[in-house]
Amino acid sequence: MEKNSWHLSKSVPVSLILALVIQAAAIVWTVSQMQSSIAANATNLIRLETRTEKLEMAVQGQAVALARIDENIKAIRTHVERIASKD
């Protein structure tokens, strides 16, 4: 019985093997960098979501304050007009 074991032919240049090893290392490095970037982006996304929520709350508070100011101005105008009409 013949063994069909894998073997490397002497006709394969060493430079080809070296190029494949370098390419494999580059792929591993690239994937590692991508995972690092994805993790950093996820962290930034959480930070930005928190900041956006705080800004939305501040804007809502400002809208309520502006509505109150608007109502106060209307009341003052009504009183001034009433005082002016009495003269």
XYZ file of C-alpha atoms in Angstrom:
87
model
C 0.000 0.000 0.000
C 1.291 3.387 -1.021
C 1.263 6.308 1.397
C -0.033 9.490 -0.166
C 1.546 11.828 2.294
C 1.891 15.506 1.534
C 5.342 16.658 0.546
C 6.887 19.780 -0.872
C 8.420 19.527 -4.275
C 11.905 20.909 -4.695
C 10.665 22.887 -7.677
C 8.690 25.287 -5.377
C 10.878 28.343 -4.802
C 11.616 29.488 -1.276
C 10.569 33.008 -2.237
C 7.013 31.757 -2.932
C 6.811 30.130 0.490
C 8.196 33.279 2.110
C 5.689 35.437 0.206
C 2.792 33.244 1.383
C 3.978 33.426 4.996
C 4.311 37.226 4.784
C 0.878 37.488 3.189
C -0.667 35.348 5.934
C 0.974 37.523 8.594
C -0.308 40.663 6.865
C -3.839 39.261 6.815
C -3.671 38.434 10.529
C -2.317 41.922 11.299
C -5.035 43.585 9.182
C -7.817 41.647 10.888
C -6.343 42.543 14.270
C -6.276 46.243 13.335
C -9.874 46.042 12.099
C -11.022 44.477 15.364
C -9.214 47.181 17.302
C -10.857 49.895 15.205
C -14.282 48.309 15.625
C -13.848 48.196 19.406
C -12.754 51.848 19.477
C -15.726 52.845 17.308
C -18.122 50.989 19.601
C -16.718 52.846 22.604
C -17.023 56.181 20.802
C -20.560 55.356 19.744
C -21.617 54.703 23.335
C -19.976 57.962 24.434
C -21.719 59.909 21.671
C -25.098 58.339 22.467
C -24.735 59.407 26.092
C -23.743 62.915 25.049
C -26.658 63.127 22.610
C -29.107 62.100 25.328
C -27.754 64.835 27.623
C -28.020 67.410 24.841
C -31.580 66.354 24.063
C -32.523 66.790 27.713
C -30.879 70.233 27.777
C -32.714 71.290 24.607
C -36.002 70.083 26.051
C -35.363 72.097 29.215
C -34.544 75.152 27.130
C -37.732 74.704 25.122
C -39.778 74.642 28.329
C -37.975 77.751 29.623
C -38.548 79.528 26.302
C -42.250 78.678 26.427
C -42.477 80.125 29.934
C -40.669 83.294 28.849
C -43.018 83.591 25.889
C -46.070 83.270 28.136
C -44.636 85.874 30.547
C -44.069 88.295 27.671
C -47.648 87.784 26.512
C -48.951 88.459 30.012
C -46.807 91.598 30.345
C -47.978 92.828 26.934
C -51.601 92.255 27.924
C -51.125 94.233 31.151
C -49.296 97.059 29.358
C -52.037 97.267 26.729
C -54.688 97.308 29.467
C -52.844 100.119 31.292
C -52.391 102.043 28.009
C -56.070 101.724 27.113
C -57.163 103.213 30.479
C -55.477 106.548 29.670
